[in-house]
Amino acid sequence: MKSISLIQFLIEARRKGQLNAELSLLIEVVARACKRIAVATGKGALGDVLGGAGTDNVQGEHQKKLDVISNEILLEANAWGGHLAACASEEMEDPQPIPDAYPKGHHLLLFDPLDGSSNIDINVSVGTIFSVLRCPDGISQVDAEHFLQPGVEQLAAGYVLYGPRTLLVLTFGHGTHEFTLDREIGSFILTRRDIRIPEETAEFAINMSNQRHWQPPMKRYIHELLEGSEGPRGKDFNMRWVAAMVADVHRILTRGGVFYYPLDTKNQAQGGKLRLLYEANPMAFLVEQAGGAATDGHQRIMELQPTGLHQRIPVFLGSREEIELVTRYHQQDQTSS
Ligand code: FDP
Ligand code: ZN
């Protein structure tokens, strides 16, 4: 079978009118930066990249050295190409404008440079998540407010999973596609076109240790799954939790399943655990383009109007039938209370 590289795939998509040259360049640049992050994560102790950076990010979380390194790699790679108006990152309080020395483009890039960073030191999968928006016209100075666009406005989204293989999973609104990094030639090669998530599943991902902190509809739903073939669902469910959203979502895009990070008494003051703009929205776009669903327990994630750059929300995504059921339980609870 003839292999198709990411670059060839993007050129063909441009010919079909699915994306423009600037967006194509942006995706190539992000992919190139992620190859460097893959090298850095792969070095581990040999590259002195393990452990804490000794700093906290805007969310008050301790930064790992690789969080900081990955953020710098993405910023540096995206500064000079002329495809961006500004970047925003989990690791930075405010958006970073493109330096004056370089031409500015029409896109806004958001990223979580290294998702699942508690996995770094134990040599388990981590990933990079990104989302691309159009910069509103006539803006000379980009501010956080320009990034506050609902997920339906995303032009592209994707993640790179640094696992046994380095994979790029991408959408620009024409399906969700997977590319595997061929380390010998240094190129991402198309390995799955038009990924489809099965509508039904018997596998769920949730941090069960939070069970006692959940709200009643979540307790009810998970209790029914755990009752298995003896309960109302009439079938047994299996559970997985990698503690890196990228890896859990990738499993769902490979064999189906659902991923939940609900509201609980520990995270409700912040609105949830996961960040809307650079975690939930890009994952929702990828999952919907693969036939799955993504809600905040009440409504479609991609239709939420963001109110802050680092806003957090509850996340329910994956195989459509389960997401519809868990969302219904939350909606019923709201109407009865
Ligand atoms: P992390 O904080 O390590 O970056 O981004 C949030 C996230 O990881 C997700 O990737 C992951 O699914 C979740 O948090 C892990 O949460 P727990 O600590 O509750 O397991
Ligand atoms: Zn993250």
PDB file of N, CA and C and ligand atoms in Angstrom, residues 61 67 90-91 112 114-119 129 206-207 209-210 241-248 259-261 266 273-275 279 312, ligand 1:
ATOM      1  N   GLU A  61      -1.195  24.746  39.547  1.00  0.00           N
ATOM      2  CA  GLU A  61      -0.675  23.370  39.509  1.00  0.00           C
ATOM      3  C   GLU A  61       0.840  23.419  39.386  1.00  0.00           C
ATOM      4  N   ASP A  67       6.399  20.072  31.054  1.00  0.00           N
ATOM      5  CA  ASP A  67       5.320  21.038  30.751  1.00  0.00           C
ATOM      6  C   ASP A  67       5.943  22.309  30.184  1.00  0.00           C
ATOM      7  N   GLU A  90      -2.276  26.363  28.316  1.00  0.00           N
ATOM      8  CA  GLU A  90      -2.577  26.025  29.708  1.00  0.00           C
ATOM      9  C   GLU A  90      -1.508  26.584  30.649  1.00  0.00           C
ATOM     10  N   GLU A  91      -0.299  26.680  30.148  1.00  0.00           N
ATOM     11  CA  GLU A  91       0.815  27.071  31.015  1.00  0.00           C
ATOM     12  C   GLU A  91       1.016  28.575  31.132  1.00  0.00           C
ATOM     13  N   ASP A 112      -2.727  22.643  25.094  1.00  0.00           N
ATOM     14  CA  ASP A 112      -2.298  22.059  26.366  1.00  0.00           C
ATOM     15  C   ASP A 112      -1.019  21.326  25.989  1.00  0.00           C
ATOM     16  N   LEU A 114       1.411  19.625  27.419  1.00  0.00           N
ATOM     17  CA  LEU A 114       1.653  18.250  27.862  1.00  0.00           C
ATOM     18  C   LEU A 114       0.548  17.828  28.816  1.00  0.00           C
ATOM     19  N   ASP A 115      -0.429  17.150  28.230  1.00  0.00           N
ATOM     20  CA  ASP A 115      -1.594  16.709  29.007  1.00  0.00           C
ATOM     21  C   ASP A 115      -1.271  15.391  29.712  1.00  0.00           C
ATOM     22  N   GLY A 116      -1.759  15.277  30.955  1.00  0.00           N
ATOM     23  CA  GLY A 116      -1.533  14.039  31.708  1.00  0.00           C
ATOM     24  C   GLY A 116      -0.156  14.011  32.334  1.00  0.00           C
ATOM     25  N   SER A 117       0.324  15.182  32.759  1.00  0.00           N
ATOM     26  CA  SER A 117       1.737  15.258  33.137  1.00  0.00           C
ATOM     27  C   SER A 117       2.091  14.460  34.395  1.00  0.00           C
ATOM     28  N   SER A 118       1.074  13.979  35.148  1.00  0.00           N
ATOM     29  CA  SER A 118       1.434  13.111  36.283  1.00  0.00           C
ATOM     30  C   SER A 118       1.985  11.769  35.781  1.00  0.00           C
ATOM     31  N   ASN A 119       1.833  11.503  34.484  1.00  0.00           N
ATOM     32  CA  ASN A 119       2.345  10.250  33.916  1.00  0.00           C
ATOM     33  C   ASN A 119       3.813  10.320  33.493  1.00  0.00           C
ATOM     34  N   ILE A 129      -2.516  18.626  23.227  1.00  0.00           N
ATOM     35  CA  ILE A 129      -3.834  18.885  22.622  1.00  0.00           C
ATOM     36  C   ILE A 129      -3.817  20.289  22.023  1.00  0.00           C
ATOM     37  N   ILE A 206     -13.327   6.675  34.146  1.00  0.00           N
ATOM     38  CA  ILE A 206     -13.647   7.698  35.151  1.00  0.00           C
ATOM     39  C   ILE A 206     -12.711   7.484  36.329  1.00  0.00           C
ATOM     40  N   ASN A 207     -12.406   8.547  37.068  1.00  0.00           N
ATOM     41  CA  ASN A 207     -11.613   8.388  38.285  1.00  0.00           C
ATOM     42  C   ASN A 207     -12.572   8.017  39.414  1.00  0.00           C
ATOM     43  N   SER A 209     -12.156   7.113  42.338  1.00  0.00           N
ATOM     44  CA  SER A 209     -11.862   7.523  43.715  1.00  0.00           C
ATOM     45  C   SER A 209     -12.662   8.768  44.109  1.00  0.00           C
ATOM     46  N   ASN A 210     -13.245   9.443  43.111  1.00  0.00           N
ATOM     47  CA  ASN A 210     -14.054  10.638  43.412  1.00  0.00           C
ATOM     48  C   ASN A 210     -15.523  10.318  43.657  1.00  0.00           C
ATOM     49  N   TRP A 241      -8.610   3.692  33.141  1.00  0.00           N
ATOM     50  CA  TRP A 241      -8.312   5.099  33.463  1.00  0.00           C
ATOM     51  C   TRP A 241      -6.805   5.291  33.337  1.00  0.00           C
ATOM     52  N   VAL A 242      -6.377   5.993  32.263  1.00  0.00           N
ATOM     53  CA  VAL A 242      -4.934   6.203  32.055  1.00  0.00           C
ATOM     54  C   VAL A 242      -4.456   7.439  32.822  1.00  0.00           C
ATOM     55  N   ALA A 243      -5.394   8.341  33.164  1.00  0.00           N
ATOM     56  CA  ALA A 243      -5.067   9.614  33.824  1.00  0.00           C
ATOM     57  C   ALA A 243      -4.337  10.578  32.898  1.00  0.00           C
ATOM     58  N   ALA A 244      -4.446  10.344  31.596  1.00  0.00           N
ATOM     59  CA  ALA A 244      -4.067  11.333  30.583  1.00  0.00           C
ATOM     60  C   ALA A 244      -5.226  11.320  29.594  1.00  0.00           C
ATOM     61  N   MET A 245      -5.921  12.441  29.506  1.00  0.00           N
ATOM     62  CA  MET A 245      -7.126  12.470  28.670  1.00  0.00           C
ATOM     63  C   MET A 245      -6.823  12.061  27.232  1.00  0.00           C
ATOM     64  N   VAL A 246      -5.653  12.466  26.741  1.00  0.00           N
ATOM     65  CA  VAL A 246      -5.304  12.123  25.358  1.00  0.00           C
ATOM     66  C   VAL A 246      -5.326  10.606  25.165  1.00  0.00           C
ATOM     67  N   ALA A 247      -4.743   9.875  26.103  1.00  0.00           N
ATOM     68  CA  ALA A 247      -4.667   8.415  25.961  1.00  0.00           C
ATOM     69  C   ALA A 247      -6.043   7.788  26.118  1.00  0.00           C
ATOM     70  N   ASP A 248      -6.840   8.303  27.058  1.00  0.00           N
ATOM     71  CA  ASP A 248      -8.189   7.755  27.231  1.00  0.00           C
ATOM     72  C   ASP A 248      -9.060   8.041  25.999  1.00  0.00           C
ATOM     73  N   PHE A 259     -15.564   8.614  28.238  1.00  0.00           N
ATOM     74  CA  PHE A 259     -14.659   9.272  29.184  1.00  0.00           C
ATOM     75  C   PHE A 259     -15.481  10.297  29.957  1.00  0.00           C
ATOM     76  N   TYR A 260     -15.374  10.260  31.294  1.00  0.00           N
ATOM     77  CA  TYR A 260     -16.140  11.196  32.110  1.00  0.00           C
ATOM     78  C   TYR A 260     -15.230  11.920  33.097  1.00  0.00           C
ATOM     79  N   TYR A 261     -15.342  13.253  33.143  1.00  0.00           N
ATOM     80  CA  TYR A 261     -14.818  13.983  34.301  1.00  0.00           C
ATOM     81  C   TYR A 261     -15.936  14.891  34.790  1.00  0.00           C
ATOM     82  N   LYS A 266     -15.214  18.543  44.937  1.00  0.00           N
ATOM     83  CA  LYS A 266     -13.845  19.082  44.974  1.00  0.00           C
ATOM     84  C   LYS A 266     -13.605  20.111  43.869  1.00  0.00           C
ATOM     85  N   LYS A 273     -13.114  19.995  36.134  1.00  0.00           N
ATOM     86  CA  LYS A 273     -11.663  19.725  36.180  1.00  0.00           C
ATOM     87  C   LYS A 273     -10.984  20.135  34.867  1.00  0.00           C
ATOM     88  N   LEU A 274     -11.633  19.827  33.738  1.00  0.00           N
ATOM     89  CA  LEU A 274     -10.945  19.993  32.452  1.00  0.00           C
ATOM     90  C   LEU A 274     -11.233  21.362  31.849  1.00  0.00           C
ATOM     91  N   ARG A 275     -10.266  21.857  31.106  1.00  0.00           N
ATOM     92  CA  ARG A 275     -10.363  23.189  30.543  1.00  0.00           C
ATOM     93  C   ARG A 275     -11.147  23.166  29.225  1.00  0.00           C
ATOM     94  N   GLU A 279      -8.862  21.716  26.123  1.00  0.00           N
ATOM     95  CA  GLU A 279      -9.001  20.280  26.379  1.00  0.00           C
ATOM     96  C   GLU A 279     -10.364  19.794  25.850  1.00  0.00           C
ATOM     97  N   ARG A 312     -13.073  26.023  33.246  1.00  0.00           N
ATOM     98  CA  ARG A 312     -13.179  24.557  33.369  1.00  0.00           C
ATOM     99  C   ARG A 312     -14.634  24.141  33.263  1.00  0.00           C
TER     100      ARG A 312
HETATM  101  P1  FDP B   1      -3.320  16.343  34.177  1.00  0.00           P
HETATM  102  O1  FDP B   1      -3.952  17.168  35.274  1.00  0.00           O
HETATM  103  O2  FDP B   1      -2.296  15.359  34.684  1.00  0.00           O
HETATM  104  O3  FDP B   1      -2.844  17.154  32.998  1.00  0.00           O
HETATM  105  O4  FDP B   1      -5.553  17.778  32.141  1.00  0.00           O
HETATM  106  C1  FDP B   1      -6.189  17.188  33.187  1.00  0.00           C
HETATM  107  C2  FDP B   1      -5.835  15.736  33.380  1.00  0.00           C
HETATM  108  O5  FDP B   1      -4.500  15.431  33.582  1.00  0.00           O
HETATM  109  C3  FDP B   1      -6.353  14.823  32.250  1.00  0.00           C
HETATM  110  O6  FDP B   1      -5.442  14.604  31.222  1.00  0.00           O
HETATM  111  C4  FDP B   1      -6.657  13.540  32.962  1.00  0.00           C
HETATM  112  O7  FDP B   1      -7.673  12.809  32.314  1.00  0.00           O
HETATM  113  C5  FDP B   1      -7.079  14.002  34.324  1.00  0.00           C
HETATM  114  O8  FDP B   1      -6.550  15.311  34.512  1.00  0.00           O
HETATM  115  C6  FDP B   1      -6.534  13.116  35.409  1.00  0.00           C
HETATM  116  O9  FDP B   1      -7.234  13.360  36.555  1.00  0.00           O
HETATM  117  P2  FDP B   1      -7.007  12.604  37.951  1.00  0.00           P
HETATM  118  O10 FDP B   1      -5.833  13.265  38.576  1.00  0.00           O
HETATM  119  O11 FDP B   1      -8.288  12.808  38.678  1.00  0.00           O
HETATM  120  O12 FDP B   1      -6.749  11.153  37.634  1.00  0.00           O
END
